[in-house]
Coordinates of C-alpha atoms in Angstrom, one line a residue:
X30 CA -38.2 16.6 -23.8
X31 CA -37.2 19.1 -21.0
X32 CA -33.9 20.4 -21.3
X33 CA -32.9 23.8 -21.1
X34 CA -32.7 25.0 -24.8
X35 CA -35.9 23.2 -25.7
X36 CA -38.2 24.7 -22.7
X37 CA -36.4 28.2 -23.5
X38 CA -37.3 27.6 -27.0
X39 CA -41.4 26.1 -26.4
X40 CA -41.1 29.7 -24.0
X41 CA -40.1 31.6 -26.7
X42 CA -42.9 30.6 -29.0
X43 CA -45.5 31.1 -26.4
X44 CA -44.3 34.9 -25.4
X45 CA -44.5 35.6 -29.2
X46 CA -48.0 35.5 -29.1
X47 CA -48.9 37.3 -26.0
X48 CA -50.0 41.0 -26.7
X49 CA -47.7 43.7 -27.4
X50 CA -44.7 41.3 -27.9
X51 CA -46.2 39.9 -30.8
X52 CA -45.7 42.9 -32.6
X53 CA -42.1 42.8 -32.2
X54 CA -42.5 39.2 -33.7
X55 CA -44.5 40.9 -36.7
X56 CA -42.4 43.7 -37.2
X57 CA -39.7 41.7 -37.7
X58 CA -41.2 38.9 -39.8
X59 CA -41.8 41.4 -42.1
X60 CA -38.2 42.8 -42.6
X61 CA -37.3 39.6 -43.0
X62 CA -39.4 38.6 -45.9
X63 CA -38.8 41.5 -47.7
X64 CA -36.0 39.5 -49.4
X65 CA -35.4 41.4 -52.3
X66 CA -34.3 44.4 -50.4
X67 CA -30.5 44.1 -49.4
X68 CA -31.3 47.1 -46.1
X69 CA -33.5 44.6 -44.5
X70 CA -31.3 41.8 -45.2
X71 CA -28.1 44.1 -43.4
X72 CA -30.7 45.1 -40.9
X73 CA -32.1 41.7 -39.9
X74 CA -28.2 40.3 -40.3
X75 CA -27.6 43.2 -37.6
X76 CA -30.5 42.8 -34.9
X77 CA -29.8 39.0 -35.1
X78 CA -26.1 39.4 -34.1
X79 CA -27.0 41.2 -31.1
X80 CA -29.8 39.4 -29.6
X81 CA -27.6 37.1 -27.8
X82 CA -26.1 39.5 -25.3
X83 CA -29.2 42.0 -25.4
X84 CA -32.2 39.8 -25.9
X85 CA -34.9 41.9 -26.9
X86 CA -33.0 45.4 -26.1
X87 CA -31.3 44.3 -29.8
X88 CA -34.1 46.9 -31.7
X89 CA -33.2 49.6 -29.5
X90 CA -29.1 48.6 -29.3
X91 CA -28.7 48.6 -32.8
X92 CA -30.5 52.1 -33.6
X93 CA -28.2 53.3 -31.0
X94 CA -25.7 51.9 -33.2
X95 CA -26.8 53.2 -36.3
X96 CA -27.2 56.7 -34.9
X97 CA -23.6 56.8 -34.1
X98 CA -22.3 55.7 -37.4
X99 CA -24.0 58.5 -39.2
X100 CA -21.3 60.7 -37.6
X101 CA -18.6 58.0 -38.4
X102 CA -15.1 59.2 -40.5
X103 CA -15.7 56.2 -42.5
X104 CA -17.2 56.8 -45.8
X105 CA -18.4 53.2 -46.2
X106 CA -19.7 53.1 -42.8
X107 CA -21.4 56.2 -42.6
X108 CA -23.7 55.4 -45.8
X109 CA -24.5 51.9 -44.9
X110 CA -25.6 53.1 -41.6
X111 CA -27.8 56.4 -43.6
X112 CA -29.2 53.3 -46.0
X113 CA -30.4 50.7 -43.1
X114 CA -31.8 53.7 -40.5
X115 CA -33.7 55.2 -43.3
X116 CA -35.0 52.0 -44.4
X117 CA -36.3 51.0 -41.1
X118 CA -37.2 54.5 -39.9
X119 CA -39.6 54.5 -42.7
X120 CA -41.7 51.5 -41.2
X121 CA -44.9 53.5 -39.4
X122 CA -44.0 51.2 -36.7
X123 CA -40.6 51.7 -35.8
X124 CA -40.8 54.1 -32.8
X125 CA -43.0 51.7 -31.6
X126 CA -40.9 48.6 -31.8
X127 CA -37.9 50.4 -30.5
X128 CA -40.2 51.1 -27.0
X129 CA -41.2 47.6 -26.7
X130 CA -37.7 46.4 -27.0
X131 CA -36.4 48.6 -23.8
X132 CA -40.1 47.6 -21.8
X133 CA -39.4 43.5 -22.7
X134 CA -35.8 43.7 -22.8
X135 CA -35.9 45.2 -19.5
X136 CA -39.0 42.5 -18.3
X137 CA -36.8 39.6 -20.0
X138 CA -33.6 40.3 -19.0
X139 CA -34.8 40.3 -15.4
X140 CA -36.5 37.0 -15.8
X141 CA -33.4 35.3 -17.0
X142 CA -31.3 36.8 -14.1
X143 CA -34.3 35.3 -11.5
X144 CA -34.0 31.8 -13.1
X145 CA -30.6 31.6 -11.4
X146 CA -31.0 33.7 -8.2
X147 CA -34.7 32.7 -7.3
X148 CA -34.6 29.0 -6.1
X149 CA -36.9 28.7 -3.1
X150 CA -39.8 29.0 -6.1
X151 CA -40.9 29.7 -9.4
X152 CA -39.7 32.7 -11.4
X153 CA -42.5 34.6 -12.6
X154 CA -42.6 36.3 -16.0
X155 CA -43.0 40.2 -14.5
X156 CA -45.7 41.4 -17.5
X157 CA -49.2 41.1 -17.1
X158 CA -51.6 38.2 -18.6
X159 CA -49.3 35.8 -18.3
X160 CA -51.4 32.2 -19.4
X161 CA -51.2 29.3 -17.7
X162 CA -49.6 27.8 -20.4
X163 CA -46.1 30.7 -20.1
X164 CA -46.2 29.8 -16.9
X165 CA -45.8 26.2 -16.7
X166 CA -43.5 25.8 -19.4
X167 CA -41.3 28.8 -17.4
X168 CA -41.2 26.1 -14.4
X169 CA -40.3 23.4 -17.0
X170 CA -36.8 25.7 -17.8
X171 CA -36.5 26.2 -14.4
X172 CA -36.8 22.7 -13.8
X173 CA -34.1 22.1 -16.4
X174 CA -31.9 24.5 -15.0
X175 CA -31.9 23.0 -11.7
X176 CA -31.7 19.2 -13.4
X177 CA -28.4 20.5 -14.7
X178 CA -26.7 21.2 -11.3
X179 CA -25.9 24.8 -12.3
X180 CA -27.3 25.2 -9.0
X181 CA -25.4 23.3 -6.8
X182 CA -23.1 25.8 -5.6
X183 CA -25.9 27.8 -4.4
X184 CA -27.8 25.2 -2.9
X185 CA -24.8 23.4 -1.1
X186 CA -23.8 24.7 1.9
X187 CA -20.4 23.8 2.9
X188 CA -19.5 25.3 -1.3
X189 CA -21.6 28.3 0.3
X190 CA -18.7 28.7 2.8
X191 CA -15.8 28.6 0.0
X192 CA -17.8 31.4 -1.9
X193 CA -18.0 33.7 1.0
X194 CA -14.1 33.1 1.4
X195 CA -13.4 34.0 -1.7
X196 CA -16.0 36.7 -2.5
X197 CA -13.1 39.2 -3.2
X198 CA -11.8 36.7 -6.2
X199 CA -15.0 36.6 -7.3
X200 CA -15.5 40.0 -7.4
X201 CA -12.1 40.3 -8.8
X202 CA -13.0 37.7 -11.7
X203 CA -16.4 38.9 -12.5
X204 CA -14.2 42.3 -13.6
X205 CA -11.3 40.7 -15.0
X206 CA -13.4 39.1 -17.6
X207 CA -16.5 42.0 -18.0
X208 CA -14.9 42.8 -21.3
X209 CA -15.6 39.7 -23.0
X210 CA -18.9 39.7 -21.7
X211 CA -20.7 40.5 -24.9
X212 CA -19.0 37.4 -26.6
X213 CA -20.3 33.5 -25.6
X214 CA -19.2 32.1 -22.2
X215 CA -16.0 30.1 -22.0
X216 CA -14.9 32.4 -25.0
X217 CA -10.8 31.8 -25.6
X218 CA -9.9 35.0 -23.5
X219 CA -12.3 33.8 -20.8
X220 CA -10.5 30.7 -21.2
X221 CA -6.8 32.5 -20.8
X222 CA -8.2 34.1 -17.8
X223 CA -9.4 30.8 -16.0
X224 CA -6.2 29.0 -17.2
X225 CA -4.3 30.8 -15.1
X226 CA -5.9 30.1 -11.9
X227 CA -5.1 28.0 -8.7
X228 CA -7.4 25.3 -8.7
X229 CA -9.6 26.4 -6.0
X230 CA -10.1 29.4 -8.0
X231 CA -10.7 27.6 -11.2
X232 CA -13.5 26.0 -9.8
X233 CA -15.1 28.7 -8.8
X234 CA -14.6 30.8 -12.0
X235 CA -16.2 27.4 -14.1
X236 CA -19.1 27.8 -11.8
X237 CA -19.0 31.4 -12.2
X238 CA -18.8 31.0 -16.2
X239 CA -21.8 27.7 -15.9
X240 CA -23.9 30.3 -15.0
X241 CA -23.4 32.6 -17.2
X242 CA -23.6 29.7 -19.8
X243 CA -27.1 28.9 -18.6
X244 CA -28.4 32.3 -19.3
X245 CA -26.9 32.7 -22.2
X246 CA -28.3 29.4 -23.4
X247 CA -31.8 30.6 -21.8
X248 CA -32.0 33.9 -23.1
X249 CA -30.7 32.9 -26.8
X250 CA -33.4 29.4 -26.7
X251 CA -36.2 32.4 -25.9
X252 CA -35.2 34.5 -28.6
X253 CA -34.9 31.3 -31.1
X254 CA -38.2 30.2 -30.5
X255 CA -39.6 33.9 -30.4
X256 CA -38.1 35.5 -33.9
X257 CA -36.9 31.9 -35.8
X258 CA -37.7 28.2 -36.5
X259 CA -35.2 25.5 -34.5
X260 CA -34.0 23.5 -38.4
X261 CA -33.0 19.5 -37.5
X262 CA -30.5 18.3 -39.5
X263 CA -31.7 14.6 -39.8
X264 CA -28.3 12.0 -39.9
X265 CA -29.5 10.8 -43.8
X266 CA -28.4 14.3 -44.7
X267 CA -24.8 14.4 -43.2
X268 CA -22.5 14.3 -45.4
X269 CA -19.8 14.7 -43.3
X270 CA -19.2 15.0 -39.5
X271 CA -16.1 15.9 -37.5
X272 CA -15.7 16.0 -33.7
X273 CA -12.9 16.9 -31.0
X274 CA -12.6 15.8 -27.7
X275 CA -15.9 13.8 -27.8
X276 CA -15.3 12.4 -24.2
X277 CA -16.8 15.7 -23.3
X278 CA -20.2 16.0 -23.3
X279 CA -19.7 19.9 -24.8
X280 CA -16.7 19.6 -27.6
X281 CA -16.1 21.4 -31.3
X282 CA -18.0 19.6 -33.9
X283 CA -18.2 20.6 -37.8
X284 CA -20.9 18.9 -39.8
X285 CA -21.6 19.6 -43.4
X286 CA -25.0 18.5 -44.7
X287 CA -26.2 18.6 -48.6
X288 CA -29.8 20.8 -46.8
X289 CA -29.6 24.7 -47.4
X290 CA -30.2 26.6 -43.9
X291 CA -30.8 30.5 -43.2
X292 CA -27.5 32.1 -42.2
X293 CA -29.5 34.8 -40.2
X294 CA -32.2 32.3 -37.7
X295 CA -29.7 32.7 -34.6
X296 CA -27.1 30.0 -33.8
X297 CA -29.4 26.7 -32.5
X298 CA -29.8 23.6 -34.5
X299 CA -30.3 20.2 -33.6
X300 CA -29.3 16.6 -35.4
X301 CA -29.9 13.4 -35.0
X302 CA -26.5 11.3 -35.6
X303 CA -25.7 7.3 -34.1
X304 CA -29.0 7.0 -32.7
X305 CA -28.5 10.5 -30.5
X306 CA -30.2 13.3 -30.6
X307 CA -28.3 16.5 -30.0
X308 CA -27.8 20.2 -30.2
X309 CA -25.5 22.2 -32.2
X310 CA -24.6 25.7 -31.1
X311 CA -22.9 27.4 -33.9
X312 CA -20.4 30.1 -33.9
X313 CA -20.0 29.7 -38.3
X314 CA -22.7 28.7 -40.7
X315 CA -21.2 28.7 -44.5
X316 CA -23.5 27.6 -47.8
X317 CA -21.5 26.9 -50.7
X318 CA -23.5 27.2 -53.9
X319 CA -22.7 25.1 -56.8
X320 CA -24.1 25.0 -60.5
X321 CA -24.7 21.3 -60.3
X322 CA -27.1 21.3 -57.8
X323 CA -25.1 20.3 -54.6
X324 CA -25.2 22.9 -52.3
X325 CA -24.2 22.3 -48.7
X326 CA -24.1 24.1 -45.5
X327 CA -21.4 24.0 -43.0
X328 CA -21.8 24.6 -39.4
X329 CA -18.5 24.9 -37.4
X330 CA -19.5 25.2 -33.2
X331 CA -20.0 22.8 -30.3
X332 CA -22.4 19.8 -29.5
X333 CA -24.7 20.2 -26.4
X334 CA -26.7 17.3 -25.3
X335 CA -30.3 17.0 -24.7
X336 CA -29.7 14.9 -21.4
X337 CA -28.4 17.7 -19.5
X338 CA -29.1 16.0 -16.1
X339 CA -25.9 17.2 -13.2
X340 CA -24.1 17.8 -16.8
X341 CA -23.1 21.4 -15.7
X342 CA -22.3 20.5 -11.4
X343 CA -18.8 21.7 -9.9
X344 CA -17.7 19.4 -7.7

């Protein structure tokens, strides 16, 4: 299958076993089992909710973050940020996990932004070894991406023209929506903004938003497959599944399922339901617990399909 969130994912894997990255994987593997401690659990429960907007920079954003609690006015907040640095601070690795994040953040984050800038060739992975193997399965996402018609704006000339128009609006959107930035694309404020466009404008600001979809969806697929297992949810164990809007190929879905899933592996699953395979991106994942031995999860967030093909093209 080569859509964008399974070749980001396959990516992800690969890049977790090449050199120093893999003791970013191993560093936090081990947090994570360490299950009895409740400052790794807050601390993995932390790093996971930023890797989204940072990507790997998360280890070094969230000591940052820490660091400026321990000066907070809140009591509460000042000692659960004094119990989660000196747990992690202790780890004889730390210092070096929290240099690696700023080298690969920095390497990542530049790879993502070339996989929709660079279209006259491959993107290349800017670190050194890179197998043949990271390689092809980078031109497999970029493949995807461009499968997708994410692209199409940039490739098409005469919607080359309308962008350099309108490069003040765009400008002038880009700014008007930097603040929600570190939330998902198409989040509701984006939404508001977009809603109150002409309709020239709104097609261009969907385009503008696609694209920042894409590497949100490319950046958080990496990330999955680097740190975290992708869980199915196979359609035997649905128990109960509720959808909005499903003439669009990305709508709100809810499904509960009687199978027990981590709250803290990131925010991609995929199930199998009427035959279809599909992705769900989460925004809420709730297990409730019951003494006779019928616990369920609920995941509340948005279907994304696996054929992908001109599915994200502005016409």
């Amino acid at each position: 299958m080569i859509d964008i969130i399974s070749s980001s994912i396959r990516l992800g894997k690969l890049l977790r076993e090449h050199g120093e990255l893999n003791n970013i994987a191993v560093f936090f593997s081990q947090i994570v089992n360490e299950k009895s401690n409740p400052w790794a659990f807050e601390y993995v429960k932390l790093v996971s909710s930023k890797f989204g907007q940072y990507g790997l920079y998360a280890f070094d954003v969230v000591d940052q973050i820490l660091i400026q609690n321990l000066e907070n006015e809140d009591d509460f907040a000042k000692r659960m940020a004094l119990e989660i640095r000196t747990f992690v601070t202790e780890k004889s690795n730390y210092k070096e996990v929290l240099g690696l994040s700023k080298k690969y953040g920095a390497v990542l984050n530049d790879y993502v932004g070339q996989l929709l800038t660079k279209t006259n060739d491959y993107p290349q992975i800017k670190m050194e070894n890179v197998s043949l193997k990271i390689q092809q399965c980078s031109n497999e996402l970029s493949t995807a991406i461009l499968r997708s018609g994410v692209l199409s704006w940039i490739s098409d000339p005469g919607k080359i023209e309308i962008l350099k128009k309108e490069m003040s609006f765009v400008g002038e959107y880009e700014a008007q929506t930097a603040e929600f930035e570190h939330l998902h694309p198409y989040n509701k404020n984006t939404r508001k903004v977009i809603n109150s466009l002409s309709t020239k404008q709104r097609k261009i600001a969907y385009q503008i938003e696609n694209i920042r979809f894409v590497q949100y969806l490319s950046r958080c697929g990496m990330l999955q497959g680097f740190f975290f297992e992708l869980f199915d949810i196979p359609e035997s164990h649905i128990m109960k599944i509720k959808e909005i809007y499903r003439d669009q190929s990305i709508h709100p879905i809810i499904i509960k399922t009687d199978l027990i899933y981590p709250t803290n592996h990131m925010f991609l699953f995929r199930y199998f339901f009427e035959g279809k395979v599909s992705y769900l991106l989460a925004k809420r994942v709730t297990i409730h617990f019951s003494h006779e031995d019928k616990s369920t999860t609920t995941l509340i967030g948005y279907r994304y399909p696996t054929n992908e093909y001109s599915l994200l093209r502005i016409d």
